[in-house]
Coordinates of C-alpha atoms in Angstrom, one line a residue:
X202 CA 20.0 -104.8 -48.6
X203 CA 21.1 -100.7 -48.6
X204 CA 24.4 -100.7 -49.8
X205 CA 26.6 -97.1 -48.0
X206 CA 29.2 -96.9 -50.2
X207 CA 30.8 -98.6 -53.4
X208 CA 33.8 -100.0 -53.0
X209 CA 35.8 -99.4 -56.7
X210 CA 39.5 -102.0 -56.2
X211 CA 40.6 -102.4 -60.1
X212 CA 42.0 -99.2 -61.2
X213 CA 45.8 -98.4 -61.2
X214 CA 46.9 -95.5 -59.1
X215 CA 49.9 -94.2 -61.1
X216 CA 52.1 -92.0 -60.8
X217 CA 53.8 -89.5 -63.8
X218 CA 56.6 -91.6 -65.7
X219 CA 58.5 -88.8 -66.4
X220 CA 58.9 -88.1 -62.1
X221 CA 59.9 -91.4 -61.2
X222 CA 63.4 -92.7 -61.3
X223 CA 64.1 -94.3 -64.3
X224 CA 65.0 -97.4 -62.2
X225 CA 61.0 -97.7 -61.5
X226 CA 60.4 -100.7 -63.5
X227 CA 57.7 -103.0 -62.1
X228 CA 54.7 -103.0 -61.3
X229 CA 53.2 -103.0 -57.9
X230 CA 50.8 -105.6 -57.4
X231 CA 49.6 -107.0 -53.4
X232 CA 50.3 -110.7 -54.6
X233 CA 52.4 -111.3 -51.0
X234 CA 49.8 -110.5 -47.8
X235 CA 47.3 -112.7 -47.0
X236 CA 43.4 -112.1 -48.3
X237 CA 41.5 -108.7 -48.3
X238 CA 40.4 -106.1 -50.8
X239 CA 43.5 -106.3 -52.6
X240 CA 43.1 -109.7 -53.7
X241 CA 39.4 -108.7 -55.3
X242 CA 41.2 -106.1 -57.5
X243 CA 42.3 -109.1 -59.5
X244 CA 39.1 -110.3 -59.9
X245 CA 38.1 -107.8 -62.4
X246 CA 40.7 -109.3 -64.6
X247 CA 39.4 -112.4 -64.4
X248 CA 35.7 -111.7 -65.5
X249 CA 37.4 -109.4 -68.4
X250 CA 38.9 -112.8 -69.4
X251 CA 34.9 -114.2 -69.0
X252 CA 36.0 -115.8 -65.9
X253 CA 34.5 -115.5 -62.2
X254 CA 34.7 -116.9 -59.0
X255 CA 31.7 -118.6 -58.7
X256 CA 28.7 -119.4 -60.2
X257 CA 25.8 -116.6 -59.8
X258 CA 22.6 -118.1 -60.6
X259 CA 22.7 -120.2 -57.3
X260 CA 26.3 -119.2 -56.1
X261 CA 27.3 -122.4 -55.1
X262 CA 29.2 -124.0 -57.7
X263 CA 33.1 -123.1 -58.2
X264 CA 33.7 -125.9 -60.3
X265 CA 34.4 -124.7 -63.8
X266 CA 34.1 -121.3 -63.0
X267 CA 37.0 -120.4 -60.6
X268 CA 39.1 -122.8 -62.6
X269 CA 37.6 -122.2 -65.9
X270 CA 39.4 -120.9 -68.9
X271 CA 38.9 -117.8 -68.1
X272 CA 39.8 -117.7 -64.4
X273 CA 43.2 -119.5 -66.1
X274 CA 43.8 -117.1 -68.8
X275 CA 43.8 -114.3 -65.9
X276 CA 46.0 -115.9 -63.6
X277 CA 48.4 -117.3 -66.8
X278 CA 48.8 -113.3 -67.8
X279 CA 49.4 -112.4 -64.0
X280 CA 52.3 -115.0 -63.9
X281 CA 54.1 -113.9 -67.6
X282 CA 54.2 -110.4 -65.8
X283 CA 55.7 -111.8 -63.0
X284 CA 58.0 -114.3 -65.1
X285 CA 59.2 -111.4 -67.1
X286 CA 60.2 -109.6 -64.5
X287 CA 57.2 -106.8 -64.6
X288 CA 55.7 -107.5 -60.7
X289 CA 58.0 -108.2 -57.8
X290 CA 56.3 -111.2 -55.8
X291 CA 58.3 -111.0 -53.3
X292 CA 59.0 -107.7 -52.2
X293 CA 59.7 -106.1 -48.7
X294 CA 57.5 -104.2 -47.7
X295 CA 54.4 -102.5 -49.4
X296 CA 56.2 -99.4 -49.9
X297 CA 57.2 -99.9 -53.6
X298 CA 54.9 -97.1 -54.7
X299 CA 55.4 -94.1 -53.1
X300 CA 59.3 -94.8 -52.9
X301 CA 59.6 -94.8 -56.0
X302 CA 60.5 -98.2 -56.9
X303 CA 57.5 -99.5 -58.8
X304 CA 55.9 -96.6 -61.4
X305 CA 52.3 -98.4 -60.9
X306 CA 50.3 -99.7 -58.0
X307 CA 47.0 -102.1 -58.8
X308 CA 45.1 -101.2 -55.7
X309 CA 42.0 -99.0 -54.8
X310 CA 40.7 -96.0 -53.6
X311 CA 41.5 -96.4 -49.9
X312 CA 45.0 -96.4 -50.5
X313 CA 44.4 -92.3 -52.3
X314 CA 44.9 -90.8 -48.9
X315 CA 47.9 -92.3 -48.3
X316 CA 49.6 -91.6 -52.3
X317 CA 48.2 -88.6 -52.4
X318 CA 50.2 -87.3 -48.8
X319 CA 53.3 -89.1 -50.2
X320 CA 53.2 -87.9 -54.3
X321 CA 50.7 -85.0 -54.6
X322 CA 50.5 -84.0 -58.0
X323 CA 52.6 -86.6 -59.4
X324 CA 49.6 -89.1 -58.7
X325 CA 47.1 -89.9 -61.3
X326 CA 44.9 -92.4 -61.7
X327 CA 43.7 -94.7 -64.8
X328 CA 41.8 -97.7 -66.0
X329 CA 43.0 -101.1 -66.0
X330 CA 43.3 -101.9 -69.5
X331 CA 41.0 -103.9 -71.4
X332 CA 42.3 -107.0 -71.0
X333 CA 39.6 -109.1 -74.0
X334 CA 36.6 -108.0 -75.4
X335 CA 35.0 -105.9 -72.6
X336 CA 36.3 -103.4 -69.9
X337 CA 35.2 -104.7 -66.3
X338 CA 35.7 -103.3 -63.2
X339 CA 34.7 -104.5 -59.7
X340 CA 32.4 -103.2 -57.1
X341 CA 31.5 -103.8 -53.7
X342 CA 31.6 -102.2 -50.0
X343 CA 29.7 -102.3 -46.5
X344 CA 26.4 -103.4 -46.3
X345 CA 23.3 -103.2 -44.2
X346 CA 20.8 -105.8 -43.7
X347 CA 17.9 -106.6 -42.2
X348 CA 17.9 -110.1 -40.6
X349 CA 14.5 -112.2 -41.2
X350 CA 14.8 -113.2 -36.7
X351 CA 14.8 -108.8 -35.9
X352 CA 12.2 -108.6 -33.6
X353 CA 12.0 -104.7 -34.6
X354 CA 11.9 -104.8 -38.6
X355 CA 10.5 -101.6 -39.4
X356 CA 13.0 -99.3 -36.5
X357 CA 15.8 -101.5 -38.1
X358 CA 14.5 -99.8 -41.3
X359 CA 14.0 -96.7 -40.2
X360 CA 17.6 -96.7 -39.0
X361 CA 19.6 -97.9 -42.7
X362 CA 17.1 -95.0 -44.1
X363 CA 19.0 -92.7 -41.7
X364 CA 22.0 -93.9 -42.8
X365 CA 21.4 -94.0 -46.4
X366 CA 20.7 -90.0 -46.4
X367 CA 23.1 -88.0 -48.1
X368 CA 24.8 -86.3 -45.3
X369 CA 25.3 -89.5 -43.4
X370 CA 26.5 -90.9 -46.7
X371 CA 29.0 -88.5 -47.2
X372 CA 29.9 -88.7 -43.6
X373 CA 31.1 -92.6 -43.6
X374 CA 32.8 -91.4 -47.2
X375 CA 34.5 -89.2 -46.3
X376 CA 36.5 -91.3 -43.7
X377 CA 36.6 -94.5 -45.8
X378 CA 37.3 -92.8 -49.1
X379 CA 34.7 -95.3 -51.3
X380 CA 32.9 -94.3 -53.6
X381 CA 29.3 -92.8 -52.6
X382 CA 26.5 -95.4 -52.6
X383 CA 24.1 -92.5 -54.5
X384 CA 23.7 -90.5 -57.3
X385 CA 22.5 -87.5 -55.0
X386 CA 25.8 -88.2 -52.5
X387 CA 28.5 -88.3 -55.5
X388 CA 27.5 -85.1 -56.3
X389 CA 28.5 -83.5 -53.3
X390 CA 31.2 -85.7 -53.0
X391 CA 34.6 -84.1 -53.0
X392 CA 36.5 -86.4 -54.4
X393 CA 34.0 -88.0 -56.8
X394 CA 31.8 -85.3 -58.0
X395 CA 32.4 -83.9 -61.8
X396 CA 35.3 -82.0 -61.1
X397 CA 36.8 -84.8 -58.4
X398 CA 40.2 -86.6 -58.8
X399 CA 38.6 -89.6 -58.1
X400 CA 35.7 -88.9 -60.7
X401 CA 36.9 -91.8 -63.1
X402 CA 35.6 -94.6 -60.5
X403 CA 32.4 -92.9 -60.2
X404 CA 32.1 -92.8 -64.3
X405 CA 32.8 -96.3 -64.6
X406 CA 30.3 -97.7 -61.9
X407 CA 28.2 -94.6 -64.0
X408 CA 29.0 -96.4 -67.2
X409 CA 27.3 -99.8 -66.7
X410 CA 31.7 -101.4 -66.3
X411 CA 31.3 -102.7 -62.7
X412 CA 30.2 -105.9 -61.7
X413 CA 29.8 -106.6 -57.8
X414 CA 31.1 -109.5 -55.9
X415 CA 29.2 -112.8 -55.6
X416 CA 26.5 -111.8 -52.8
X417 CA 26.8 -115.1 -50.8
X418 CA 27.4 -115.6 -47.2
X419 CA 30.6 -118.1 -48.6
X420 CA 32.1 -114.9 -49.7
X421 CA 34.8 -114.6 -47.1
X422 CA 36.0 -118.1 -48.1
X423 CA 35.7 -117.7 -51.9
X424 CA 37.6 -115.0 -51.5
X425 CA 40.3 -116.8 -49.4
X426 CA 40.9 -119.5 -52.0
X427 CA 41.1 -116.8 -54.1
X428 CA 43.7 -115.1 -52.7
X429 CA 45.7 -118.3 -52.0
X430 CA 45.4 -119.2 -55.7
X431 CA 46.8 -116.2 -56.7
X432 CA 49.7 -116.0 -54.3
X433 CA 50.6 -119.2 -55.4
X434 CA 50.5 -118.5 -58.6
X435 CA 52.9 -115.5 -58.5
X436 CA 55.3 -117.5 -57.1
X437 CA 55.3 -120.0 -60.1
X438 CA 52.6 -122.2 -59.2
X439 CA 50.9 -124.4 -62.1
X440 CA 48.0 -122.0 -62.8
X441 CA 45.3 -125.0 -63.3
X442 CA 46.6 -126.7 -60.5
X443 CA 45.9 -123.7 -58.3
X444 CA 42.5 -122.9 -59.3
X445 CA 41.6 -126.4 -59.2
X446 CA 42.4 -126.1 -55.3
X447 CA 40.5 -123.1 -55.2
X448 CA 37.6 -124.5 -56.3
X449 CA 37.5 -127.5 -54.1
X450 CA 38.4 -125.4 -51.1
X451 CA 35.0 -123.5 -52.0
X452 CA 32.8 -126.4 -52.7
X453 CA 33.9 -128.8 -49.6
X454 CA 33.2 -125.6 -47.2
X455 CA 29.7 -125.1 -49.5
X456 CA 28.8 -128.7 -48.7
X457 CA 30.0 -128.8 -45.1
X458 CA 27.9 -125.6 -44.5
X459 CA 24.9 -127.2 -45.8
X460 CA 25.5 -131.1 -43.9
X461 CA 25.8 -128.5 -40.8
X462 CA 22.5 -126.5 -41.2
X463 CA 20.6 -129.9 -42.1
X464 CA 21.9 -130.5 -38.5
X465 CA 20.4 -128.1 -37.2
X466 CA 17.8 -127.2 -38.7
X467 CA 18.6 -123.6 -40.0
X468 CA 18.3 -122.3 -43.4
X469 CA 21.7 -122.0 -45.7

């Protein structure tokens, strides 16, 4: 598996205190749209609290792990925020930011194009903070595989080599914003070489703090309950209740997977 790009989603993209309204209170967090990157950015928090969404040995058990202590503790610090009036769950439109109505925005690099046109240099961008014991942060983008039924292995891989060169690298970066996938790209990276604004994500992939998402085919579900779990719980939800869902979303479509490719005969 060649990964193109890193995709960094747990870092705040703030702007200066002292140039927003004084009004700018709360915190701008996507707790109100359905599933996507967004919803991954919280994940961090949740294996800083020695949480996770699944299990990784095997990846197919959510069941204490999802719903674990944790996973809770995340989701139980998510809701105080919201609770105390810190993270609007409901807002109208994902504007807050660069308005000027909410003075920090959890989101992720592809979102810099976008401040950066609105704020200029009143955007900056910093860490989460640590949240326990150890500094997390997630990772994750585009990926190219080779599937075992390609009649033409070796073109396929002469074709991800082509695309894993630096100048086609940089190319796909440069439209996406991510992170580049190598050392030799990030270099000539403009936003993430030394002297980049976006340097810090690079440094923190650089300094051993991200961990990537569960590589399993389930993914796009996990994620899903996920996201559902955490919408829910910003608007009051019982936390455990929630992640208890979660989890049993994720394992009934783990099992039904497998009863369907004992059907049929395919590999899971």
């Amino acid at each position: 598996m060649a990964h193109m790009s890193m995709r960094f989603v747990i870092l705040f993209l703030a702007a200066a205190a002292a140039c927003m309204p004084s009004a700018a209170q709360t915190l701008q967090v996507w707790v109100h749209s359905g599933p996507g990157p967004e919803r991954d950015a919280y994940v961090a928090s949740v294996q800083a609290f020695g949480g996770d969404l699944i299990e990784r040995a095997r990846r197919r058990r959510a069941e204490g792990v999802i719903n674990g202590s944790g996973s809770v503790a995340a989701l139980r610090t998510l809701q105080a925020w919201v609770r105390a009036g810190y993270v609007d769950a409901a807002p109208k439109n994902d504007h807050a930011f660069v308005s000027g109505q909410s003075a920090i925005s959890w989101v992720g690099h592809w979102v810099y194009g976008h401040y950066k046109k609105a704020l200029g240099d009143k955007l900056g961008l910093v860490p989460l903070p640590r949240f326990s014991s150890r500094t997390v942060t997630g990772s994750g983008s585009w990926n190219f595989g080779i599937a075992a039924s390609c009649p033409h292995p070796e073109a396929a891989g002469r074709f991800i080599e082509h695309l894993m060169s630096r100048i086609e690298i940089l190319r796909v970066t440069q439209v996406n914003g991510a992170v580049p996938g190598t050392g030799a790209a990030m270099v000539f990276s403009r936003h993430y070489a030394p002297d980049g604004e976006l340097r810090l994500y690079a440094e923190q992939l650089l300094a051993g703090m991200a961990r990537v998402r569960p590589p399993t085919p389930h993914y796009p579900v996990v994620s899903r309950a996920f996201a559902e779990a955490v919408s829910q719980v910003a608007r009051g939800a019982d936390v455990q209740q929630a992640l208890d869902r979660a989890a049993r979303t994720i394992e009934s479509h783990i099992a039904a997977t497998d009863a369907a490719n004992h059907t049929t005969g395919k590999t899971p």
